[in-house]
Short mmCIF file of C-alpha atoms and ligand atoms in Angstrom, two decimals:
data_model
loop_
_atom_site.label_atom_id
_atom_site.label_comp_id
_atom_site.label_asym_id
_atom_site.label_seq_id
_atom_site.Cartn_x
_atom_site.Cartn_y
_atom_site.Cartn_z
CA UNK G 106 79.18 33.40 -94.99
CA UNK G 107 79.04 33.86 -98.76
CA UNK G 108 81.22 36.95 -99.02
CA UNK G 109 83.95 35.65 -96.79
CA UNK G 110 87.18 34.11 -98.03
CA UNK G 111 87.34 30.42 -97.23
CA UNK G 112 89.33 29.17 -94.27
CA UNK G 113 91.64 27.28 -96.59
CA UNK G 114 92.67 30.33 -98.60
CA UNK G 115 95.08 31.56 -95.97
CA UNK G 116 93.31 34.89 -95.75
CA UNK G 117 91.76 35.91 -92.43
CA UNK G 118 88.05 35.26 -92.09
CA UNK G 119 86.00 38.34 -91.31
CA UNK G 120 83.22 38.31 -88.78
CA UNK G 121 80.54 35.73 -89.52
CA UNK G 122 77.35 37.68 -89.99
CA UNK G 123 75.02 34.92 -91.10
CA UNK G 124 74.79 31.19 -90.68
CA UNK G 125 72.33 29.04 -92.60
CA UNK G 126 71.49 25.71 -90.98
CA UNK G 127 68.90 23.96 -93.13
CA UNK G 128 66.56 21.74 -91.16
CA UNK G 129 64.33 19.02 -92.48
CA UNK G 130 62.27 16.57 -90.46
CA UNK G 131 60.01 13.85 -91.84
CA UNK G 132 57.04 12.53 -89.93
CA UNK G 133 54.49 9.78 -90.28
CA UNK G 134 50.89 10.90 -89.92
CA UNK G 135 48.36 8.91 -87.92
CA UNK G 136 44.83 10.14 -88.62
CA UNK G 137 43.35 8.08 -85.79
CA UNK G 138 40.21 5.97 -85.64
CA UNK G 139 37.59 8.64 -86.34
CA UNK G 140 39.46 10.51 -89.04
CA UNK G 141 40.34 7.22 -90.74
CA UNK G 142 36.63 6.48 -91.03
CA UNK G 143 36.11 9.92 -92.58
CA UNK G 144 38.93 9.31 -95.06
CA UNK G 145 37.60 5.85 -95.92
CA UNK G 146 34.24 7.50 -96.52
CA UNK G 147 35.81 9.88 -99.04
CA UNK G 148 37.26 6.82 -100.76
CA UNK G 149 33.66 5.61 -101.23
CA UNK G 150 32.42 9.03 -102.36
CA UNK G 151 30.59 9.94 -99.12
CA UNK G 152 31.01 12.38 -96.25
CA UNK G 153 31.10 10.45 -92.96
CA UNK G 154 30.66 12.50 -89.81
CA UNK G 155 30.31 11.48 -86.17
CA UNK G 156 27.73 12.53 -83.59
CA UNK G 157 28.49 13.60 -80.01
CA UNK G 158 26.45 11.44 -77.60
CA UNK G 159 26.11 14.40 -75.22
CA UNK G 160 25.28 17.47 -77.29
CA UNK G 161 24.29 15.53 -80.45
CA UNK G 162 26.32 17.78 -82.73
CA UNK G 163 27.68 16.13 -85.85
CA UNK G 164 31.33 16.77 -86.66
CA UNK G 165 32.68 16.21 -90.12
CA UNK G 166 35.41 15.24 -89.96
CA UNK G 167 35.51 14.18 -86.31
CA UNK G 168 38.90 13.82 -84.68
CA UNK G 169 37.43 11.34 -82.25
CA UNK G 170 35.99 13.59 -79.56
CA UNK G 171 33.52 16.39 -79.10
CA UNK G 172 35.66 19.49 -78.43
CA UNK G 173 32.86 20.95 -76.32
CA UNK G 174 32.11 17.96 -74.12
CA UNK G 175 35.38 16.04 -74.19
CA UNK G 176 33.70 12.69 -74.88
CA UNK G 177 34.30 10.19 -77.66
CA UNK G 178 32.20 10.53 -80.79
CA UNK G 179 31.24 7.00 -81.77
CA UNK G 180 28.05 7.15 -83.86
CA UNK G 181 28.77 7.45 -87.58
CA UNK G 182 26.51 9.77 -89.56
CA UNK G 183 26.55 9.61 -93.34
CA UNK G 184 25.86 13.03 -94.80
CA UNK G 185 24.38 14.02 -98.12
CA UNK G 186 26.75 15.85 -100.40
CA UNK G 187 24.69 19.04 -100.26
CA UNK G 188 25.25 22.06 -98.09
CA UNK G 189 25.27 25.81 -97.62
CA UNK G 190 28.06 28.33 -98.19
CA UNK G 191 28.45 30.06 -94.83
CA UNK G 192 31.29 32.34 -95.85
CA UNK G 193 33.86 32.51 -98.63
CA UNK G 194 36.73 34.45 -100.08
CA UNK G 195 37.81 35.23 -103.62
CA UNK G 196 41.43 34.26 -104.09
CA UNK G 197 43.22 36.60 -106.52
CA UNK G 198 46.78 36.06 -105.35
CA UNK G 199 48.87 33.38 -107.03
CA UNK G 200 51.07 31.26 -104.77
CA UNK G 201 53.74 28.61 -105.17
CA UNK G 202 52.43 25.18 -106.03
CA UNK G 203 49.05 26.53 -107.07
CA UNK G 204 47.10 24.00 -109.11
CA UNK G 205 44.03 26.06 -109.95
CA UNK G 206 43.47 29.25 -111.98
CA UNK G 207 42.77 32.52 -110.20
CA UNK G 208 40.43 34.02 -109.35
CA UNK G 209 38.82 31.12 -107.49
CA UNK G 210 36.52 30.77 -104.52
CA UNK G 211 37.46 29.09 -101.25
CA UNK G 212 34.34 28.70 -99.14
CA UNK G 213 33.25 27.25 -95.82
CA UNK G 214 30.54 24.75 -96.63
CA UNK G 215 28.13 23.55 -93.95
CA UNK G 216 26.99 20.14 -95.11
CA UNK G 217 23.35 19.36 -94.47
CA UNK G 218 23.12 17.53 -91.15
CA UNK G 219 26.55 18.68 -89.94
CA UNK G 220 27.44 21.11 -87.16
CA UNK G 221 30.91 21.92 -88.43
CA UNK G 222 31.69 23.56 -91.76
CA UNK G 223 34.75 22.78 -93.78
CA UNK G 224 36.59 24.41 -96.63
CA UNK G 225 35.91 23.60 -100.26
CA UNK G 226 36.26 25.18 -103.66
CA UNK G 227 33.22 26.66 -105.42
CA UNK G 228 33.14 26.33 -109.19
CA UNK G 229 30.75 26.36 -112.18
CA UNK G 230 29.67 29.88 -111.22
CA UNK G 231 31.30 33.28 -111.84
CA UNK G 232 33.22 34.45 -108.77
CA UNK G 233 31.14 37.60 -108.38
CA UNK G 234 27.92 35.58 -108.13
CA UNK G 235 28.98 33.47 -105.14
CA UNK G 236 27.18 34.49 -101.94
CA UNK G 237 26.59 33.51 -98.35
CA UNK G 238 23.67 31.14 -98.05
CA UNK G 239 24.16 29.73 -101.52
CA UNK G 240 23.14 26.08 -101.77
CA UNK G 241 25.77 23.77 -103.23
CA UNK G 242 26.50 20.11 -103.94
CA UNK G 243 29.76 18.21 -104.02
CA UNK G 244 31.31 17.17 -107.31
CA UNK G 245 33.39 14.06 -106.86
CA UNK G 246 36.22 12.74 -109.00
CA UNK G 247 35.52 9.72 -111.21
CA UNK G 248 34.81 6.52 -109.21
CA UNK G 249 38.11 4.94 -110.18
CA UNK G 250 39.97 8.06 -108.97
CA UNK G 251 38.51 8.13 -105.45
CA UNK G 252 41.17 8.06 -102.72
CA UNK G 253 41.06 8.38 -98.92
CA UNK G 254 41.76 12.11 -99.23
CA UNK G 255 39.91 15.38 -99.72
CA UNK G 256 41.27 15.31 -103.28
CA UNK G 257 38.29 13.01 -103.94
CA UNK G 258 36.07 16.10 -103.75
CA UNK G 259 36.78 18.14 -106.89
CA UNK G 260 34.72 21.11 -105.75
CA UNK G 261 31.21 22.25 -104.85
CA UNK G 262 28.81 23.82 -107.35
CA UNK G 263 25.41 25.50 -107.08
CA UNK G 264 22.65 22.89 -106.88
CA UNK G 265 19.87 25.24 -107.99
CA UNK G 266 17.99 25.39 -104.68
CA UNK G 267 16.93 28.79 -103.33
CA UNK G 268 19.44 30.40 -100.92
CA UNK G 269 19.28 29.18 -97.34
CA UNK G 270 17.78 31.43 -94.69
CA UNK G 271 20.49 33.26 -92.71
CA UNK G 272 19.16 31.84 -89.43
CA UNK G 273 19.97 28.30 -90.59
CA UNK G 274 23.70 28.94 -90.72
CA UNK G 275 24.37 32.03 -88.59
CA UNK G 276 25.82 29.84 -85.82
CA UNK G 277 28.52 28.56 -88.15
CA UNK G 278 30.16 31.72 -89.39
CA UNK O 70 46.20 17.88 -42.85
CA UNK O 71 48.92 20.43 -43.38
CA UNK O 72 52.22 19.27 -44.77
CA UNK O 73 54.58 17.90 -42.19
CA UNK O 74 57.78 19.39 -43.54
CA UNK O 75 58.58 23.02 -44.15
CA UNK O 76 59.41 22.67 -47.82
CA UNK O 77 58.44 25.75 -49.76
CA UNK O 78 54.73 25.21 -49.91
CA UNK O 79 52.53 28.02 -48.67
CA UNK O 80 49.19 26.49 -49.56
CA UNK O 81 48.93 22.70 -49.28
CA UNK O 82 48.38 21.12 -52.68
CA UNK O 83 47.81 17.42 -53.21
CA UNK O 84 48.25 14.99 -56.07
CA UNK O 85 44.62 13.90 -56.10
CA UNK O 86 44.70 11.55 -59.08
CA UNK O 87 47.09 10.10 -61.63
CA UNK O 88 46.59 8.18 -64.86
CA UNK O 89 48.81 7.17 -67.72
CA UNK O 90 48.32 5.52 -71.09
CA UNK O 91 49.68 2.09 -71.83
CA UNK O 92 53.26 2.79 -72.89
CA UNK O 93 53.91 1.29 -76.30
CA UNK O 94 56.60 1.43 -78.94
CA UNK O 95 54.16 2.76 -81.52
CA UNK O 96 50.46 3.49 -81.44
CA UNK O 97 49.47 3.89 -85.06
CA UNK O 98 45.75 3.43 -84.42
CA UNK O 99 44.92 6.55 -82.41
CA UNK O 100 45.70 10.21 -83.02
CA UNK O 101 46.91 12.41 -80.14
CA UNK O 102 43.41 13.33 -79.02
CA UNK O 103 42.18 9.74 -79.09
CA UNK O 104 45.25 8.59 -77.17
CA UNK O 105 44.75 11.23 -74.52
CA UNK O 106 40.98 10.89 -74.07
CA UNK O 107 40.95 7.66 -71.99
CA UNK O 108 43.74 9.04 -69.79
CA UNK O 109 41.78 12.21 -69.06
CA UNK O 110 38.62 10.16 -68.44
CA UNK O 111 40.49 7.90 -66.00
CA UNK O 112 42.19 10.69 -64.06
CA UNK O 113 38.77 12.23 -63.39
CA UNK O 114 36.71 9.07 -62.86
CA UNK O 115 39.20 7.56 -60.38
CA UNK O 116 38.21 10.24 -57.87
CA UNK O 117 34.64 10.65 -59.09
CA UNK O 118 34.96 14.13 -60.57
CA UNK O 119 34.45 15.70 -63.99
CA UNK O 120 36.15 18.43 -65.98
CA UNK O 121 33.76 20.89 -64.37
CA UNK O 122 35.49 20.32 -61.02
CA UNK O 123 38.84 21.77 -62.15
CA UNK O 124 39.33 25.48 -62.75
CA UNK O 125 42.72 25.41 -64.45
CA UNK O 126 44.25 23.24 -67.16
CA UNK O 127 47.92 23.05 -68.06
CA UNK O 128 49.59 20.73 -70.55
CA UNK O 129 53.11 19.81 -71.57
CA UNK O 130 53.95 18.71 -75.11
CA UNK O 131 55.99 19.65 -78.15
CA UNK O 132 55.05 20.11 -81.77
CA UNK O 133 58.43 18.68 -82.79
CA UNK O 134 57.12 15.17 -82.05
CA UNK O 135 53.98 15.39 -84.16
CA UNK O 136 55.43 17.61 -86.86
CA UNK O 137 52.47 19.99 -86.86
CA UNK O 138 51.77 23.37 -85.29
CA UNK O 139 49.67 24.01 -82.19
CA UNK O 140 49.12 20.35 -81.37
CA UNK O 141 48.47 21.36 -77.75
CA UNK O 142 45.41 23.31 -78.89
CA UNK O 143 43.99 20.30 -80.70
CA UNK O 144 44.72 18.14 -77.67
CA UNK O 145 42.25 20.21 -75.65
CA UNK O 146 39.54 18.41 -77.61
CA UNK O 147 40.20 15.50 -75.27
CA UNK O 148 39.11 17.63 -72.31
CA UNK O 149 36.22 19.64 -73.72
CA UNK O 150 36.81 23.18 -72.55
CA UNK O 151 33.26 24.42 -72.45
CA UNK O 152 32.36 26.58 -70.67
CA UNK O 153 35.72 28.30 -71.24
CA UNK O 154 38.30 28.20 -68.47
CA UNK O 155 41.87 29.26 -67.81
CA UNK O 156 44.31 27.12 -69.72
CA UNK O 157 48.04 27.11 -70.32
CA UNK O 158 50.75 25.06 -71.96
CA UNK O 159 54.47 24.53 -71.60
CA UNK O 160 56.77 23.24 -74.32
CA UNK O 161 58.26 20.96 -71.67
CA UNK O 162 57.62 17.66 -69.95
CA UNK O 163 54.30 17.65 -68.11
CA UNK O 164 56.18 17.91 -64.80
CA UNK O 165 56.80 21.57 -65.65
CA UNK O 166 53.12 21.99 -66.50
CA UNK O 167 52.43 20.61 -63.03
CA UNK O 168 54.80 23.22 -61.60
CA UNK O 169 52.92 26.02 -63.35
CA UNK O 170 49.61 24.71 -62.05
CA UNK O 171 51.07 24.39 -58.54
CA UNK O 172 52.16 28.04 -58.64
CA UNK O 173 48.66 29.10 -59.64
CA UNK O 174 47.19 27.07 -56.79
CA UNK O 175 49.72 28.65 -54.42
CA UNK O 176 48.41 32.04 -55.46
CA UNK O 177 44.87 30.94 -54.69
CA UNK O 178 43.79 31.61 -58.26
CA UNK O 179 42.51 28.05 -58.62
CA UNK O 180 41.51 25.24 -56.27
CA UNK O 181 41.97 22.32 -58.61
CA UNK O 182 43.91 21.82 -61.81
CA UNK O 183 44.17 19.25 -64.55
CA UNK O 184 47.72 18.66 -65.74
CA UNK O 185 48.40 16.44 -68.70
CA UNK O 186 51.05 15.64 -71.23
CA UNK O 187 51.30 13.63 -74.39
CA UNK O 188 53.81 12.75 -77.01
CA UNK O 189 54.34 10.14 -79.63
CA UNK O 190 58.02 9.54 -80.16
CA UNK O 191 57.38 7.10 -82.99
CA UNK O 192 56.27 9.52 -85.69
CA UNK O 193 59.65 10.98 -86.62
CA UNK O 194 63.36 10.32 -86.26
CA UNK O 195 64.05 11.04 -82.59
CA UNK O 196 67.78 11.32 -83.19
CA UNK O 197 67.21 14.20 -85.58
CA UNK O 198 64.40 15.78 -83.61
CA UNK O 199 66.26 15.89 -80.30
CA UNK O 200 69.31 17.41 -81.98
CA UNK O 201 67.18 20.47 -82.63
CA UNK O 202 66.82 21.16 -78.89
CA UNK O 203 70.53 22.05 -78.82
CA UNK O 204 71.98 25.55 -78.99
CA UNK O 205 71.13 26.52 -82.58
CA UNK O 206 74.35 28.43 -83.34
CA UNK O 207 77.27 26.36 -82.16
CA UNK O 208 75.98 22.88 -81.40
CA UNK O 209 72.90 21.97 -83.43
CA UNK O 210 74.62 22.63 -86.81
CA UNK O 211 77.18 19.96 -85.87
CA UNK O 212 74.33 17.49 -85.57
CA UNK O 213 75.27 15.55 -82.45
CA UNK O 214 72.48 13.12 -81.61
CA UNK O 215 71.20 12.56 -78.10
CA UNK O 216 72.69 9.07 -77.78
CA UNK O 217 76.17 10.32 -78.70
CA UNK O 218 75.95 13.20 -76.24
CA UNK O 219 74.73 10.88 -73.51
CA UNK O 220 77.58 8.51 -74.33
CA UNK O 221 80.05 11.37 -73.81
CA UNK O 222 78.45 11.92 -70.42
CA UNK O 223 78.67 8.22 -69.56
CA UNK O 224 82.30 8.13 -70.66
CA UNK O 225 83.09 11.13 -68.46
CA UNK O 226 81.45 9.30 -65.56
CA UNK O 227 83.60 6.21 -66.14
CA UNK O 228 86.74 8.30 -66.55
CA UNK O 229 85.96 10.03 -63.26
CA UNK O 230 85.92 6.63 -61.57
CA UNK O 231 82.29 7.04 -60.55
CA UNK O 232 80.77 4.15 -62.51
CA UNK O 233 81.39 1.18 -64.79
CA UNK O 234 79.54 -0.35 -67.70
CA UNK O 235 78.47 -3.13 -65.33
CA UNK O 236 76.80 -0.49 -63.15
CA UNK O 237 74.78 0.68 -66.15
CA UNK O 238 73.71 -2.90 -66.87
CA UNK O 239 72.78 -3.44 -63.22
CA UNK O 240 70.52 -0.39 -63.32
CA UNK O 241 68.88 -1.60 -66.55
CA UNK O 242 68.43 -5.11 -65.15
CA UNK O 243 66.80 -3.82 -61.95
CA UNK O 244 64.57 -1.39 -63.90
CA UNK O 245 63.28 -4.05 -66.28
CA UNK O 246 62.65 -6.47 -63.42
CA UNK O 247 60.80 -3.84 -61.36
CA UNK O 248 58.74 -3.03 -64.44
CA UNK O 249 57.28 -6.55 -64.25
CA UNK O 250 55.13 -5.12 -61.45
CA UNK O 251 54.04 -2.19 -63.62
CA UNK O 252 51.44 -3.25 -66.20
CA UNK O 253 51.76 0.12 -67.99
CA UNK O 254 55.49 -0.29 -68.63
CA UNK O 255 56.89 -1.11 -72.04
CA UNK O 256 60.09 -3.05 -71.32
CA UNK O 257 59.34 -5.70 -68.68
CA UNK O 258 61.80 -8.49 -68.34
CA UNK O 259 63.76 -10.51 -65.82
CA UNK O 260 67.20 -10.44 -67.36
CA UNK O 261 70.57 -10.87 -65.70
CA UNK O 262 73.33 -8.27 -65.78
CA UNK O 263 75.67 -10.71 -67.54
CA UNK O 264 73.16 -11.16 -70.34
CA UNK O 265 72.73 -7.42 -70.78
CA UNK O 266 76.49 -6.92 -70.90
CA UNK O 267 76.53 -9.05 -74.04
CA UNK O 268 74.46 -6.36 -75.83
CA UNK O 269 76.16 -4.50 -78.64
CA UNK O 270 77.25 -0.94 -78.14
CA UNK O 271 74.96 1.67 -79.65
CA UNK O 272 77.52 4.35 -78.94
CA UNK O 273 80.33 3.26 -76.62
CA UNK O 274 80.14 3.01 -73.63
CA UNK O 275 76.35 2.77 -73.94
CA UNK O 276 74.99 -0.63 -74.86
CA UNK O 277 71.41 -1.14 -76.02
CA UNK O 278 70.06 -1.65 -72.47
CA UNK O 279 71.47 1.68 -71.22
CA UNK O 280 69.23 3.58 -73.65
CA UNK O 281 65.57 4.37 -73.02
CA UNK O 282 62.97 2.68 -75.21
CA UNK O 283 61.15 4.79 -77.79
CA UNK O 284 57.67 5.19 -76.40
CA UNK O 285 54.30 6.63 -77.35
CA UNK O 286 52.37 7.71 -74.28
CA UNK O 287 50.37 10.22 -72.30
CA UNK O 288 49.73 11.01 -68.65
CA UNK O 289 47.52 13.18 -66.47
CA UNK O 290 47.39 14.38 -62.88
CA UNK O 291 44.75 16.28 -60.93
CA UNK O 292 46.08 18.75 -58.37
CA UNK O 293 43.81 19.82 -55.54
CA UNK O 294 43.96 22.40 -52.75
CA UNK O 295 41.68 23.26 -49.87
CA UNK O 296 38.60 21.09 -49.22
CA UNK O 297 38.95 19.37 -52.54
CA UNK O 298 42.26 17.82 -51.53
CA UNK O 299 40.73 16.09 -48.52
CA UNK O 300 37.42 15.35 -50.20
CA UNK O 301 38.97 13.63 -53.21
CA UNK O 302 41.55 11.50 -51.39
CA UNK O 303 41.37 9.17 -48.42
CA UNK O 304 45.04 9.77 -47.83
CA UNK O 305 46.05 13.00 -49.55
CA UNK O 306 49.53 13.09 -51.01
CA UNK O 307 50.90 16.57 -50.38
CA UNK O 308 53.48 18.38 -52.45
CA UNK O 309 55.68 19.71 -49.66
CA UNK O 310 58.23 21.26 -51.97
CA UNK O 311 58.84 21.64 -55.68
CA UNK O 312 61.49 23.51 -57.63
CA UNK O 313 63.20 23.43 -61.00
CA UNK O 314 66.59 24.67 -62.17
CA UNK O 315 68.43 24.85 -65.45
CA UNK O 316 72.07 24.68 -66.50
CA UNK O 317 73.84 26.37 -69.37
CA UNK O 318 73.03 25.14 -72.86
CA UNK O 319 76.75 24.96 -73.54
CA UNK O 320 77.58 21.32 -72.86
CA UNK O 321 81.32 22.05 -72.96
CA UNK O 322 80.96 24.45 -70.05
CA UNK O 323 79.39 21.81 -67.79
CA UNK O 324 80.83 19.03 -65.67
CA UNK O 325 78.60 16.35 -67.12
CA UNK O 326 79.33 13.95 -64.26
CA UNK O 327 77.39 16.08 -61.80
CA UNK O 328 73.94 17.68 -61.73
CA UNK O 329 74.18 20.90 -59.71
CA UNK O 330 70.77 22.03 -60.98
CA UNK O 331 69.20 18.91 -59.48
CA UNK O 332 71.04 19.48 -56.22
CA UNK O 333 69.89 23.10 -55.92
CA UNK O 334 66.31 22.24 -56.91
CA UNK O 335 66.33 19.53 -54.23
CA UNK O 336 67.62 22.00 -51.65
CA UNK O 337 64.96 24.55 -52.55
CA UNK O 338 62.26 21.85 -52.42
CA UNK O 339 63.33 20.93 -48.89
CA UNK O 340 64.33 17.38 -49.74
CA UNK O 341 66.94 17.27 -46.97
CA UNK O 342 64.39 17.94 -44.23
CA UNK O 343 63.97 14.21 -43.71
CA UNK O 344 64.55 10.78 -45.18
CA UNK O 345 62.59 9.45 -48.13
CA UNK O 346 61.30 5.93 -48.65
CA UNK O 347 61.52 5.98 -52.40
CA UNK O 348 62.67 8.01 -55.34
CA UNK O 349 61.19 8.12 -58.81
CA UNK O 350 64.05 9.50 -60.88
CA UNK O 351 63.72 10.49 -64.51
CA UNK O 352 66.96 9.09 -65.88
CA UNK O 353 66.43 8.29 -69.56
CA UNK O 354 69.93 6.83 -69.84
CA UNK O 355 71.08 4.31 -67.23
CA UNK O 356 74.19 6.21 -66.17
CA UNK O 357 72.14 9.33 -65.43
CA UNK O 358 70.55 7.57 -62.46
CA UNK O 359 74.00 7.47 -60.81
CA UNK O 360 74.50 11.20 -61.35
CA UNK O 361 71.02 12.04 -60.09
CA UNK O 362 71.21 9.80 -57.02
CA UNK O 363 74.35 11.66 -55.99
CA UNK O 364 72.79 15.07 -56.67
CA UNK O 365 69.71 14.14 -54.63
CA UNK O 366 71.88 12.78 -51.82
CA UNK O 367 70.15 9.39 -51.80
CA UNK O 368 71.75 6.46 -50.07
CA UNK O 369 71.29 2.82 -51.03
CA UNK O 370 68.43 2.36 -48.53
CA UNK O 371 66.15 4.40 -50.80
CA UNK O 372 64.19 2.37 -53.34
CA UNK O 373 64.86 3.91 -56.74
CA UNK O 374 62.30 3.70 -59.55
CA UNK O 375 60.10 0.84 -58.31
CA UNK O 376 57.95 1.57 -61.38
CA UNK O 377 60.82 0.62 -63.68
CA UNK O 378 61.56 4.24 -64.51
CA UNK O 379 62.36 5.71 -67.89
CA UNK O 380 64.42 2.67 -68.92
CA UNK O 381 61.17 0.70 -68.89
CA UNK O 382 59.04 3.37 -70.63
CA UNK O 383 60.13 6.79 -71.81
CA UNK O 384 57.19 8.62 -73.37
CA UNK O 385 58.72 11.97 -74.22
CA UNK O 386 57.00 14.92 -72.53
CA UNK O 387 55.26 12.55 -70.08
CA UNK O 388 58.02 10.49 -68.47
CA UNK O 389 58.76 13.20 -65.89
CA UNK O 390 55.11 13.75 -64.96
CA UNK O 391 54.76 9.98 -64.64
CA UNK O 392 57.56 9.92 -62.05
CA UNK O 393 55.52 12.29 -59.87
CA UNK O 394 52.38 10.20 -60.41
CA UNK O 395 54.11 6.91 -59.64
CA UNK O 396 55.64 8.27 -56.43
CA UNK O 397 52.29 9.74 -55.38
CA UNK O 398 50.49 6.44 -56.00
CA UNK O 399 52.90 4.57 -53.70
CA UNK O 400 52.26 7.07 -50.92
CA UNK O 401 48.49 7.02 -51.48
CA UNK O 402 48.44 3.23 -51.23
CA UNK O 403 50.44 3.30 -48.00
CA UNK O 404 53.60 1.90 -49.54
CA UNK O 405 55.62 4.99 -48.61
CA UNK O 406 55.33 8.07 -46.42
CA UNK O 407 57.80 10.45 -48.02
CA UNK O 408 59.12 10.31 -51.56
CA UNK O 409 61.02 12.39 -54.05
CA UNK O 410 60.15 12.59 -57.73
CA UNK O 411 62.43 14.06 -60.35
CA UNK O 412 61.96 15.11 -63.97
CA UNK O 413 64.51 16.10 -66.56
CA UNK O 414 64.51 17.79 -69.91
CA UNK O 415 67.12 18.78 -72.45
CA UNK O 416 70.43 17.10 -73.33
CA UNK O 417 72.52 15.42 -70.62
CA UNK O 418 70.22 16.47 -67.76
CA UNK O 419 70.23 20.17 -68.63
CA UNK O 420 66.98 21.05 -66.82
CA UNK O 421 65.79 19.36 -63.69
CA UNK O 422 62.73 19.46 -61.49
CA UNK O 423 62.47 18.03 -57.99
CA UNK O 424 59.18 17.40 -56.22
CA UNK O 425 58.94 16.22 -52.61
CA UNK O 426 55.77 14.33 -51.66
CA UNK O 427 54.40 13.32 -48.27
CA UNK O 428 51.42 11.33 -47.10
CA UNK O 429 49.05 12.82 -44.59
ZN1 ZN U 24 29.23 17.36 -77.55
#
């Protein structure tokens, strides 16, 4: 309605061609029992997954059930901070609120012992040297900066091990 | 074995099982999946089946309650859809998900279906959230909240000489007292009408008791056709008719003291083919029960909302499906032979679904 004379001006109002109705809603977030345990694990500097009692897959993080079997995951599994890059992308496009320099690498990392990969940054290696199968380890923030959030994991970096065999992660692409 | 009344059913479909979560003001321990999981487990285990025994899944929920996209996809983690199977979702109360599943069973494309719904009303500001269901051009920008709109409806009802504030209190008193027999209900209390009438107004003429509680909850139903219906139930509860109708989104164009969409849905569902023993009516605000009773043509001999109804627990997206489940349970246990269940959605009873149930 920006180009229209105001109703109080005495001039006729032309047809309304646009109406902006800003909407904002605020919500509380409830992570739930399983995800709370995962977040509390991050606060201690560990990755805590949960195992499905039926298919024995380990989800990290678990949302409380096995999506395949529809049963509760109850057994906690503490995972080492090492894993394999299953796939990745080089981010060259800046975006609003960006807190990291481009280009950077966002990768899916399959933690050792887990059956679900999750996204992490890869650093301490030139972008053009990152590859599928690369072995990495988590770099955590300082102990007094750990919080129940993924911000506790600064990034992953190469851990020097030889690349993983494709067969070990081909199910997780 | 076949439904007694004509209704509109072609293929007999039964409510084989029903389960609901404990209705609470706020569950801040479990996420949606964790809240739903025990309900899904119960709806299957009650009749000794597993997820592998249903060939269609349909859910009812809305992302506006959780504040995140595609929450219905995540909720499937509570079922475990492997191997893959046909699945659908409606952005409506679970009663409409049940309708979709019923249609599929009518077509013979499935023999059994899982229907579920979930919603946690406690995570955001319901007044603001429900305003966004209004017509986005003319009404929503004005920001009328659901309580104010319902109060306009209640006022119109009083002005039309159809009800009084004491009637609203009487409905609330009866609902809370009946809820004492429903361990899953949230507001359970033996409280006299006179006491309730001392409540403050929230928005005149609606006092606190005439409003539904804010409820976190979930519910599930298994529908069955063919052999499964008789195998899974000692006394199958048949859906003999089901229909849903909608009215204009323009509240100013409606007579808010009547519910013609409920009346036409009831006619299409064959409600008038015989008397009913009980009615489970989804009336979130007390005065809406009066409007709906009239639209359904119920006389005072019909027990209304023996579960306590939505005034005793109003889990958004589930409260309508729960009405169908509660009515079915009373028939299955021999407490009734023919019942009507009703679900509503939208402001001031905009959309209405009527389901007629009969015992074998
Ligand atoms: Zn599993």
